[in-house]
Tab-separated table of C-alpha atoms and ligand atoms in Angstrom:
chain	number	residue	atom	x	y	z
B	1	MET	CA	68.958	21.758	48.146
B	2	LYS	CA	69.354	22.889	44.583
B	3	GLU	CA	69.820	19.299	43.505
B	4	LYS	CA	66.725	18.264	45.339
B	5	ILE	CA	64.701	20.916	43.531
B	6	GLN	CA	66.113	19.916	40.146
B	7	GLU	CA	65.386	16.283	40.911
B	8	LEU	CA	61.815	17.064	41.878
B	9	ARG	CA	61.473	19.036	38.636
B	10	SER	CA	62.643	16.054	36.572
B	11	ILE	CA	60.300	13.709	38.439
B	12	VAL	CA	57.300	15.966	37.681
B	13	ILE	CA	58.276	16.375	34.029
B	14	ASN	CA	58.670	12.629	33.707
B	15	GLU	CA	55.352	11.865	35.337
B	16	LEU	CA	53.668	14.442	33.127
B	17	LYS	CA	54.637	12.391	30.089
B	18	ASN	CA	52.441	9.529	31.266
B	19	ILE	CA	49.390	11.611	32.122
B	20	ASN	CA	46.483	11.281	29.723
B	21	ASP	CA	43.410	12.336	31.641
B	22	LEU	CA	42.363	15.469	33.465
B	23	SER	CA	41.777	13.954	36.864
B	24	SER	CA	45.251	12.392	37.178
B	25	LEU	CA	46.722	15.678	35.951
B	26	ASP	CA	44.948	17.502	38.740
B	27	LYS	CA	46.078	14.929	41.317
B	28	LEU	CA	49.668	15.390	40.168
B	29	ARG	CA	49.375	19.182	40.441
B	30	VAL	CA	48.052	18.945	43.983
B	31	ARG	CA	50.697	16.428	45.019
B	32	TYR	CA	53.644	18.620	43.912
B	33	LEU	CA	52.421	22.198	43.653
B	34	GLY	CA	49.471	22.245	46.067
B	35	LYS	CA	49.411	23.919	49.509
B	36	LYS	CA	50.662	20.746	51.161
B	37	GLY	CA	52.669	19.708	48.110
B	38	GLU	CA	56.340	18.783	47.770
B	39	PHE	CA	57.496	22.275	46.784
B	40	THR	CA	55.746	23.854	49.754
B	41	LYS	CA	57.602	21.397	51.970
B	42	ILE	CA	60.890	22.624	50.532
B	43	LEU	CA	59.942	26.268	51.150
B	44	ARG	CA	59.115	25.364	54.746
B	45	GLY	CA	62.568	23.854	55.220
B	46	MET	CA	64.247	27.100	54.125
B	47	GLY	CA	64.562	28.256	57.717
B	48	ALA	CA	67.604	26.052	57.992
B	49	LEU	CA	69.400	27.858	55.190
B	50	SER	CA	71.841	30.707	55.445
B	51	LYS	CA	70.778	34.291	54.723
B	52	GLU	CA	72.680	34.255	51.440
B	53	GLU	CA	71.204	31.002	50.243
B	54	ARG	CA	67.586	31.726	51.134
B	55	PRO	CA	66.735	34.211	48.340
B	56	VAL	CA	68.602	32.112	45.774
B	57	ILE	CA	66.740	28.941	46.679
B	58	GLY	CA	63.445	30.827	47.037
B	59	LYS	CA	63.866	32.264	43.559
B	60	LEU	CA	64.729	28.855	42.132
B	61	VAL	CA	61.723	27.173	43.751
B	62	ASN	CA	59.426	29.852	42.365
B	63	GLU	CA	60.922	29.626	38.874
B	64	VAL	CA	60.581	25.848	38.816
B	65	ARG	CA	57.033	26.014	40.156
B	66	GLU	CA	56.069	28.577	37.554
B	67	GLU	CA	57.609	26.482	34.809
B	68	LEU	CA	55.822	23.342	35.981
B	69	GLU	CA	52.522	25.170	36.289
B	70	LYS	CA	52.895	26.331	32.696
B	71	ARG	CA	53.635	22.800	31.531
B	72	ILE	CA	50.597	21.505	33.417
B	73	ASP	CA	48.424	24.205	31.882
B	74	VAL	CA	49.535	23.302	28.391
B	75	ILE	CA	48.674	19.626	28.973
B	76	LYS	CA	45.387	20.633	30.589
B	77	VAL	CA	44.316	22.621	27.538
B	78	LYS	CA	45.327	19.743	25.287
B	79	LEU	CA	43.354	17.187	27.316
B	80	GLU	CA	40.325	19.463	27.532
B	81	ASN	CA	40.327	19.823	23.755
B	82	GLU	CA	40.513	16.082	23.364
B	83	VAL	CA	37.483	15.622	25.622
B	84	LYS	CA	35.566	18.278	23.694
B	85	ASN	CA	36.372	16.734	20.311
B	86	ASP	CA	35.462	13.282	21.565
B	87	LYS	CA	32.092	14.590	22.721
B	88	LEU	CA	31.483	16.337	19.420
B	89	LYS	CA	32.296	13.173	17.511
B	90	LYS	CA	30.044	11.047	19.681
B	91	GLU	CA	27.124	13.459	19.524
B	92	LYS	CA	27.331	14.034	15.814
B	93	ILE	CA	23.867	13.752	14.260
B	94	ASP	CA	23.096	12.849	10.706
B	95	ILE	CA	20.538	15.408	9.636
B	96	THR	CA	19.988	13.548	6.359
B	97	LEU	CA	18.498	10.499	8.136
B	98	PRO	CA	14.740	10.185	7.615
B	99	GLY	CA	12.771	11.091	10.770
B	100	ASP	CA	10.454	8.871	12.784
B	101	LYS	CA	7.203	8.543	10.888
B	102	ILE	CA	4.233	10.050	12.722
B	103	SER	CA	1.047	8.349	11.711
B	104	PHE	CA	-2.099	10.434	11.785
B	105	GLY	CA	-5.462	8.901	12.565
B	106	HIS	CA	-8.504	9.642	10.483
B	107	ARG	CA	-12.208	9.963	11.020
B	108	HIS	CA	-14.343	6.859	11.408
B	109	PRO	CA	-16.035	5.855	8.107
B	110	LEU	CA	-19.450	6.586	9.637
B	111	ILE	CA	-18.415	10.073	10.662
B	112	GLN	CA	-16.998	10.567	7.163
B	113	VAL	CA	-20.396	9.647	5.725
B	114	VAL	CA	-22.212	11.961	8.166
B	115	GLU	CA	-19.912	14.827	7.198
B	116	GLU	CA	-20.414	14.122	3.522
B	117	LEU	CA	-24.203	14.102	3.972
B	118	GLU	CA	-24.085	17.313	5.987
B	119	ASN	CA	-21.941	18.891	3.283
B	120	VAL	CA	-24.399	18.028	0.545
B	121	PHE	CA	-27.304	19.408	2.572
B	122	SER	CA	-25.502	22.578	3.585
B	123	LYS	CA	-24.820	23.259	-0.084
B	124	MET	CA	-28.595	22.978	-0.550
B	125	GLY	CA	-29.145	25.635	2.114
B	126	PHE	CA	-29.867	23.426	5.124
B	127	GLN	CA	-28.678	24.456	8.560
B	128	ILE	CA	-27.002	21.757	10.692
B	129	VAL	CA	-28.439	21.405	14.198
B	130	GLU	CA	-27.932	18.988	17.059
B	131	GLY	CA	-30.236	17.124	19.385
B	132	PRO	CA	-29.673	15.035	22.526
B	133	GLU	CA	-29.492	11.232	22.528
B	134	VAL	CA	-31.395	11.115	25.820
B	135	GLU	CA	-34.879	12.420	25.040
B	136	THR	CA	-38.275	12.862	26.594
B	137	VAL	CA	-40.969	10.363	25.725
B	138	TYR	CA	-42.992	13.413	24.731
B	139	ASN	CA	-40.524	14.589	22.045
B	140	ASN	CA	-39.762	11.072	20.830
B	141	PHE	CA	-43.371	9.827	20.607
B	142	ASP	CA	-46.253	12.051	21.808
B	143	ALA	CA	-45.449	15.276	19.998
B	144	LEU	CA	-44.772	13.197	16.869
B	145	ASN	CA	-48.353	11.974	16.899
B	146	SER	CA	-47.362	8.446	17.763
B	147	PRO	CA	-50.459	6.594	19.056
B	148	GLU	CA	-50.510	5.537	22.739
B	149	ASN	CA	-50.507	1.884	21.741
B	150	HIS	CA	-47.870	2.054	18.999
B	151	PRO	CA	-45.658	-1.049	19.256
B	152	SER	CA	-42.425	0.967	19.065
B	153	ARG	CA	-43.304	2.470	22.474
B	154	ASP	CA	-43.095	-0.952	24.046
B	155	LYS	CA	-40.386	-1.635	26.639
B	156	SER	CA	-39.229	-4.512	24.481
B	157	ASP	CA	-38.431	-2.094	21.629
B	158	THR	CA	-37.201	1.032	23.385
B	159	PHE	CA	-34.563	1.746	26.051
B	160	TYR	CA	-36.358	3.650	28.802
B	161	ILE	CA	-34.390	5.519	31.439
B	162	THR	CA	-37.464	6.509	33.437
B	163	GLU	CA	-41.109	6.457	32.475
B	164	ASP	CA	-40.722	9.841	30.757
B	165	ILE	CA	-37.117	9.676	29.567
B	166	LEU	CA	-35.607	7.340	26.969
B	167	LEU	CA	-32.774	6.862	24.507
B	168	ARG	CA	-34.231	8.351	21.319
B	169	THR	CA	-35.424	5.679	18.884
B	170	HIS	CA	-34.984	8.004	15.893
B	171	THR	CA	-33.725	11.520	15.166
B	172	SER	CA	-37.284	12.784	14.568
B	173	PRO	CA	-37.564	14.416	18.040
B	174	VAL	CA	-35.126	17.006	16.660
B	175	GLN	CA	-38.052	18.062	14.429
B	176	ILE	CA	-40.054	18.914	17.546
B	177	ARG	CA	-37.162	20.754	19.204
B	178	THR	CA	-36.540	22.776	16.037
B	179	MET	CA	-40.178	23.697	15.455
B	180	LYS	CA	-40.505	24.812	19.086
B	181	GLU	CA	-37.304	26.853	18.964
B	182	LYS	CA	-37.362	28.447	15.528
B	183	LYS	CA	-39.880	30.476	13.657
B	184	PRO	CA	-40.549	29.221	10.104
B	185	PRO	CA	-39.260	29.313	7.443
B	186	PHE	CA	-36.334	26.965	8.166
B	187	LYS	CA	-34.433	24.050	6.633
B	188	ILE	CA	-32.427	21.882	9.011
B	189	VAL	CA	-30.619	18.557	9.100
B	190	SER	CA	-29.495	16.769	12.238
B	191	ALA	CA	-27.416	13.603	12.455
B	192	GLY	CA	-26.661	11.403	15.420
B	193	ARG	CA	-26.995	8.167	17.343
B	194	THR	CA	-30.302	6.400	17.797
B	195	PHE	CA	-31.194	3.346	19.873
B	196	ARG	CA	-33.578	0.415	19.581
B	197	PHE	CA	-33.902	-2.820	21.501
B	198	ASP	CA	-32.778	-4.902	18.520
B	199	ASP	CA	-30.851	-8.142	18.495
B	200	VAL	CA	-27.552	-7.808	16.676
B	201	ASP	CA	-27.359	-9.350	13.224
B	202	ASP	CA	-25.616	-8.421	9.970
B	203	THR	CA	-27.865	-5.414	9.385
B	204	HIS	CA	-29.160	-4.553	12.886
B	205	SER	CA	-27.479	-3.038	15.895
B	206	PRO	CA	-29.122	-1.618	19.059
B	207	MET	CA	-27.158	1.571	18.392
B	208	PHE	CA	-27.249	3.048	14.920
B	209	HIS	CA	-27.226	6.430	13.178
B	210	GLN	CA	-29.781	8.570	11.419
B	211	LEU	CA	-29.840	11.908	9.694
B	212	GLU	CA	-33.053	13.865	10.023
B	213	GLY	CA	-34.169	16.627	7.686
B	214	LEU	CA	-36.959	19.130	8.118
B	215	VAL	CA	-38.217	21.975	5.955
B	216	VAL	CA	-41.073	24.243	7.026
B	217	ASP	CA	-42.254	27.201	4.970
B	218	LYS	CA	-45.320	28.499	3.154
B	219	ASN	CA	-46.477	26.424	0.171
B	220	ILE	CA	-44.182	23.466	0.711
B	221	THR	CA	-45.477	20.458	-1.229
B	222	MET	CA	-44.630	16.858	-1.967
B	223	ALA	CA	-42.927	18.120	-5.160
B	224	ASN	CA	-40.373	19.992	-3.035
B	225	LEU	CA	-39.772	16.846	-1.001
B	226	LYS	CA	-39.286	14.678	-4.064
B	227	HIS	CA	-37.000	17.159	-5.757
B	228	THR	CA	-34.865	17.600	-2.632
B	229	ILE	CA	-34.424	13.850	-2.156
B	230	ASP	CA	-33.675	13.329	-5.860
B	231	MET	CA	-31.076	16.118	-5.893
B	232	PHE	CA	-29.489	14.825	-2.732
B	233	ILE	CA	-29.192	11.234	-3.966
B	234	LYS	CA	-27.687	12.383	-7.283
B	235	GLU	CA	-25.230	14.669	-5.498
B	236	LEU	CA	-24.187	11.873	-3.135
B	237	PHE	CA	-24.067	8.842	-5.432
B	238	GLY	CA	-23.982	10.257	-8.992
B	239	GLU	CA	-26.180	11.749	-11.713
B	240	GLU	CA	-27.381	8.396	-13.053
B	241	MET	CA	-29.034	7.422	-9.758
B	242	LYS	CA	-32.821	7.095	-9.646
B	243	THR	CA	-35.187	7.146	-6.668
B	244	ARG	CA	-38.408	5.248	-6.090
B	245	PHE	CA	-41.041	6.454	-3.615
B	246	ARG	CA	-43.186	3.699	-2.096
B	247	PRO	CA	-46.219	4.634	0.026
B	248	HIS	CA	-45.606	3.966	3.700
B	249	TYR	CA	-46.935	4.924	7.108
B	250	PHE	CA	-45.323	7.157	9.730
B	251	PRO	CA	-47.493	8.760	12.440
B	252	PHE	CA	-45.776	12.141	12.048
B	253	THR	CA	-46.013	12.525	8.262
B	254	GLU	CA	-48.977	12.363	5.889
B	255	PRO	CA	-48.626	11.248	3.189
B	256	SER	CA	-45.510	9.192	3.920
B	257	ALA	CA	-43.132	7.262	1.723
B	258	GLU	CA	-40.127	5.022	1.853
B	259	VAL	CA	-37.457	5.709	-0.720
B	260	ASP	CA	-35.355	3.161	-2.610
B	261	VAL	CA	-32.310	4.156	-4.638
B	262	SER	CA	-30.813	2.517	-7.750
B	263	CYS	CA	-28.484	-0.288	-6.736
B	264	LEU	CA	-24.999	1.181	-6.374
B	265	SER	CA	-23.316	-1.917	-7.736
B	266	CYS	CA	-25.265	-2.270	-10.996
B	267	LYS	CA	-26.867	1.203	-11.203
B	268	GLY	CA	-30.266	-0.403	-11.778
B	269	GLU	CA	-29.445	-3.242	-14.192
B	270	GLY	CA	-30.098	-5.935	-11.607
B	271	CYS	CA	-27.255	-7.876	-9.983
B	272	GLU	CA	-26.497	-10.237	-7.102
B	273	GLU	CA	-26.163	-7.318	-4.613
B	274	CYS	CA	-29.766	-6.223	-5.211
B	275	ASN	CA	-31.228	-9.678	-5.799
B	276	GLY	CA	-31.829	-8.698	-9.388
B	277	THR	CA	-34.233	-5.873	-8.473
B	278	GLY	CA	-31.951	-2.993	-9.483
B	279	TRP	CA	-32.802	-1.170	-6.229
B	280	SER	CA	-31.106	-0.593	-2.856
B	281	MET	CA	-34.010	-0.773	-0.442
B	282	GLU	CA	-35.205	1.454	2.386
B	283	LEU	CA	-32.465	4.029	2.578
B	284	LEU	CA	-34.819	6.631	3.954
B	285	GLY	CA	-38.316	7.426	5.155
B	286	CYS	CA	-40.046	10.717	4.466
B	287	GLY	CA	-43.326	12.547	4.144
B	288	MET	CA	-45.235	15.802	4.584
B	289	VAL	CA	-45.221	16.965	8.211
B	290	HIS	CA	-48.543	15.951	9.781
B	291	PRO	CA	-50.741	18.988	10.596
B	292	LYS	CA	-51.148	17.669	14.149
B	293	VAL	CA	-47.366	17.745	14.609
B	294	LEU	CA	-47.222	21.345	13.388
B	295	LYS	CA	-50.017	22.223	15.825
B	296	ASN	CA	-48.209	20.465	18.690
B	297	CYS	CA	-45.360	22.893	18.038
B	298	GLU	CA	-47.619	25.935	17.719
B	299	ILE	CA	-47.161	26.316	13.979
B	300	ASP	CA	-50.388	27.049	12.104
B	301	PRO	CA	-50.931	24.266	9.498
B	302	ASP	CA	-53.203	26.583	7.510
B	303	GLU	CA	-50.304	28.977	7.007
B	304	TYR	CA	-47.325	26.646	6.920
B	305	SER	CA	-46.530	23.193	5.587
B	306	GLY	CA	-43.373	21.150	5.557
B	307	PHE	CA	-41.645	17.919	4.752
B	308	ALA	CA	-39.360	15.700	6.762
B	309	PHE	CA	-37.065	12.777	6.055
B	310	GLY	CA	-34.970	10.364	8.043
B	311	LEU	CA	-31.980	8.586	6.558
B	312	GLY	CA	-30.247	5.465	7.832
B	313	VAL	CA	-26.620	6.590	7.945
B	314	ASP	CA	-25.243	3.102	8.669
B	315	ARG	CA	-27.174	1.703	5.701
B	316	ILE	CA	-25.777	4.411	3.440
B	317	ALA	CA	-22.229	3.770	4.687
B	318	MET	CA	-22.689	0.038	4.094
B	319	VAL	CA	-24.067	0.522	0.586
B	320	LYS	CA	-21.409	3.105	-0.239
B	321	TYR	CA	-18.449	1.026	0.949
B	322	GLY	CA	-19.844	-2.433	0.217
B	323	ILE	CA	-19.839	-3.457	3.890
B	324	ASN	CA	-22.053	-6.474	4.500
B	325	ASN	CA	-21.916	-6.608	8.299
B	326	ILE	CA	-22.952	-3.660	10.483
B	327	ARG	CA	-20.940	-5.020	13.435
B	328	LEU	CA	-17.747	-4.033	11.622
B	329	LEU	CA	-18.704	-0.379	12.019
B	330	PHE	CA	-18.717	-0.611	15.809
B	331	GLU	CA	-16.025	-3.159	16.675
B	332	ASN	CA	-13.201	-0.653	16.124
B	333	ASP	CA	-10.896	-3.224	14.600
B	334	MET	CA	-8.038	-1.189	13.139
B	335	ARG	CA	-7.566	-3.656	10.285
B	336	PHE	CA	-11.082	-2.737	9.168
B	337	LEU	CA	-10.972	0.989	9.960
B	338	ASN	CA	-7.614	1.586	8.276
B	339	GLN	CA	-9.177	0.794	4.908
B	340	PHE	CA	-11.145	4.053	4.867
U	401	LIG	N1	-38.175	8.539	11.983
U	401	LIG	C1	-38.446	7.619	10.921
U	401	LIG	C2	-37.777	6.283	11.226
U	401	LIG	O1	-36.977	6.218	12.102
U	401	LIG	C3	-37.961	8.123	9.587
U	401	LIG	C4	-38.700	9.345	9.128
U	401	LIG	C5	-38.211	10.601	9.422
U	401	LIG	C6	-39.863	9.229	8.393
U	401	LIG	C7	-38.892	11.730	8.976
U	401	LIG	C8	-40.527	10.338	7.947
U	401	LIG	C9	-40.053	11.569	8.231
U	401	LIG	O2	-38.056	5.280	10.593
């Protein structure tokens, strides 16, 4: 019996030499030392032994088992460490590697221009207000003193939603909303989308952008209007810029003017951009608020006067960035947009 135990011990020790992973180690432990293992079998067979032999063999079996368990434990710890180190090596990260580059978007060039315009006007004391793109015919035309038969009212020029509701053709209805909401004095600007039934070409799009301005107070004159526009143009494009006011007609202002600005490319010298005139044409329309419009909004024209202006934001963006095709502003081609 003793020999058998010693032999079993040698077998286990030998097999242990060839073990190099945790699962085979565990299998080996179960096979020899487990409940149904080889050593248990020997203990079961002890009934056949004499009284004297039994404790001796029992002691020996236990000693050998204990020894083997210790040996297994030592190997187990060693293998576990190996696994841990392997994992650490594999999962090592190089914190000096540059990270993945996150690219940020930026605002659309038109929105950049709107924000720049709004900034200039807020510095001049104007409040920024908003108006809806879907308007009433009343706010867009009637209250602005637009005659019943004015061609711009025609279905071929304006997007009607119903007979009384349309997509605003300019930002001027914000004038009406402001005058009805606020008590003078006030100075506001309002930028946004406007819509006209235009065919698309290099300078026209059925959807475009305007910025409206309105000032109402006592003793407001054409001089205030001219000074404000002059200041604004100089602030936006540079000190050397000049403005030119040409008489014009708008139903809601009287007198009215269209304003040209020194050509941005040649600053007035005359170049190819401006066809030699030295001027960038028709950047904005303006005038003194018509007394009828004030009355329509329950402001007394004998007490108050005001001026208004409307700027073509797309035109300004095109002049500013040298863009010769308005379509580029709305196609959302990243190769174009990324330049701004
Ligand atoms: N609403 C006019 C247009 O769209 C511009 C304008 C605004 C003119 C305010 C005068 C005063 O052409």
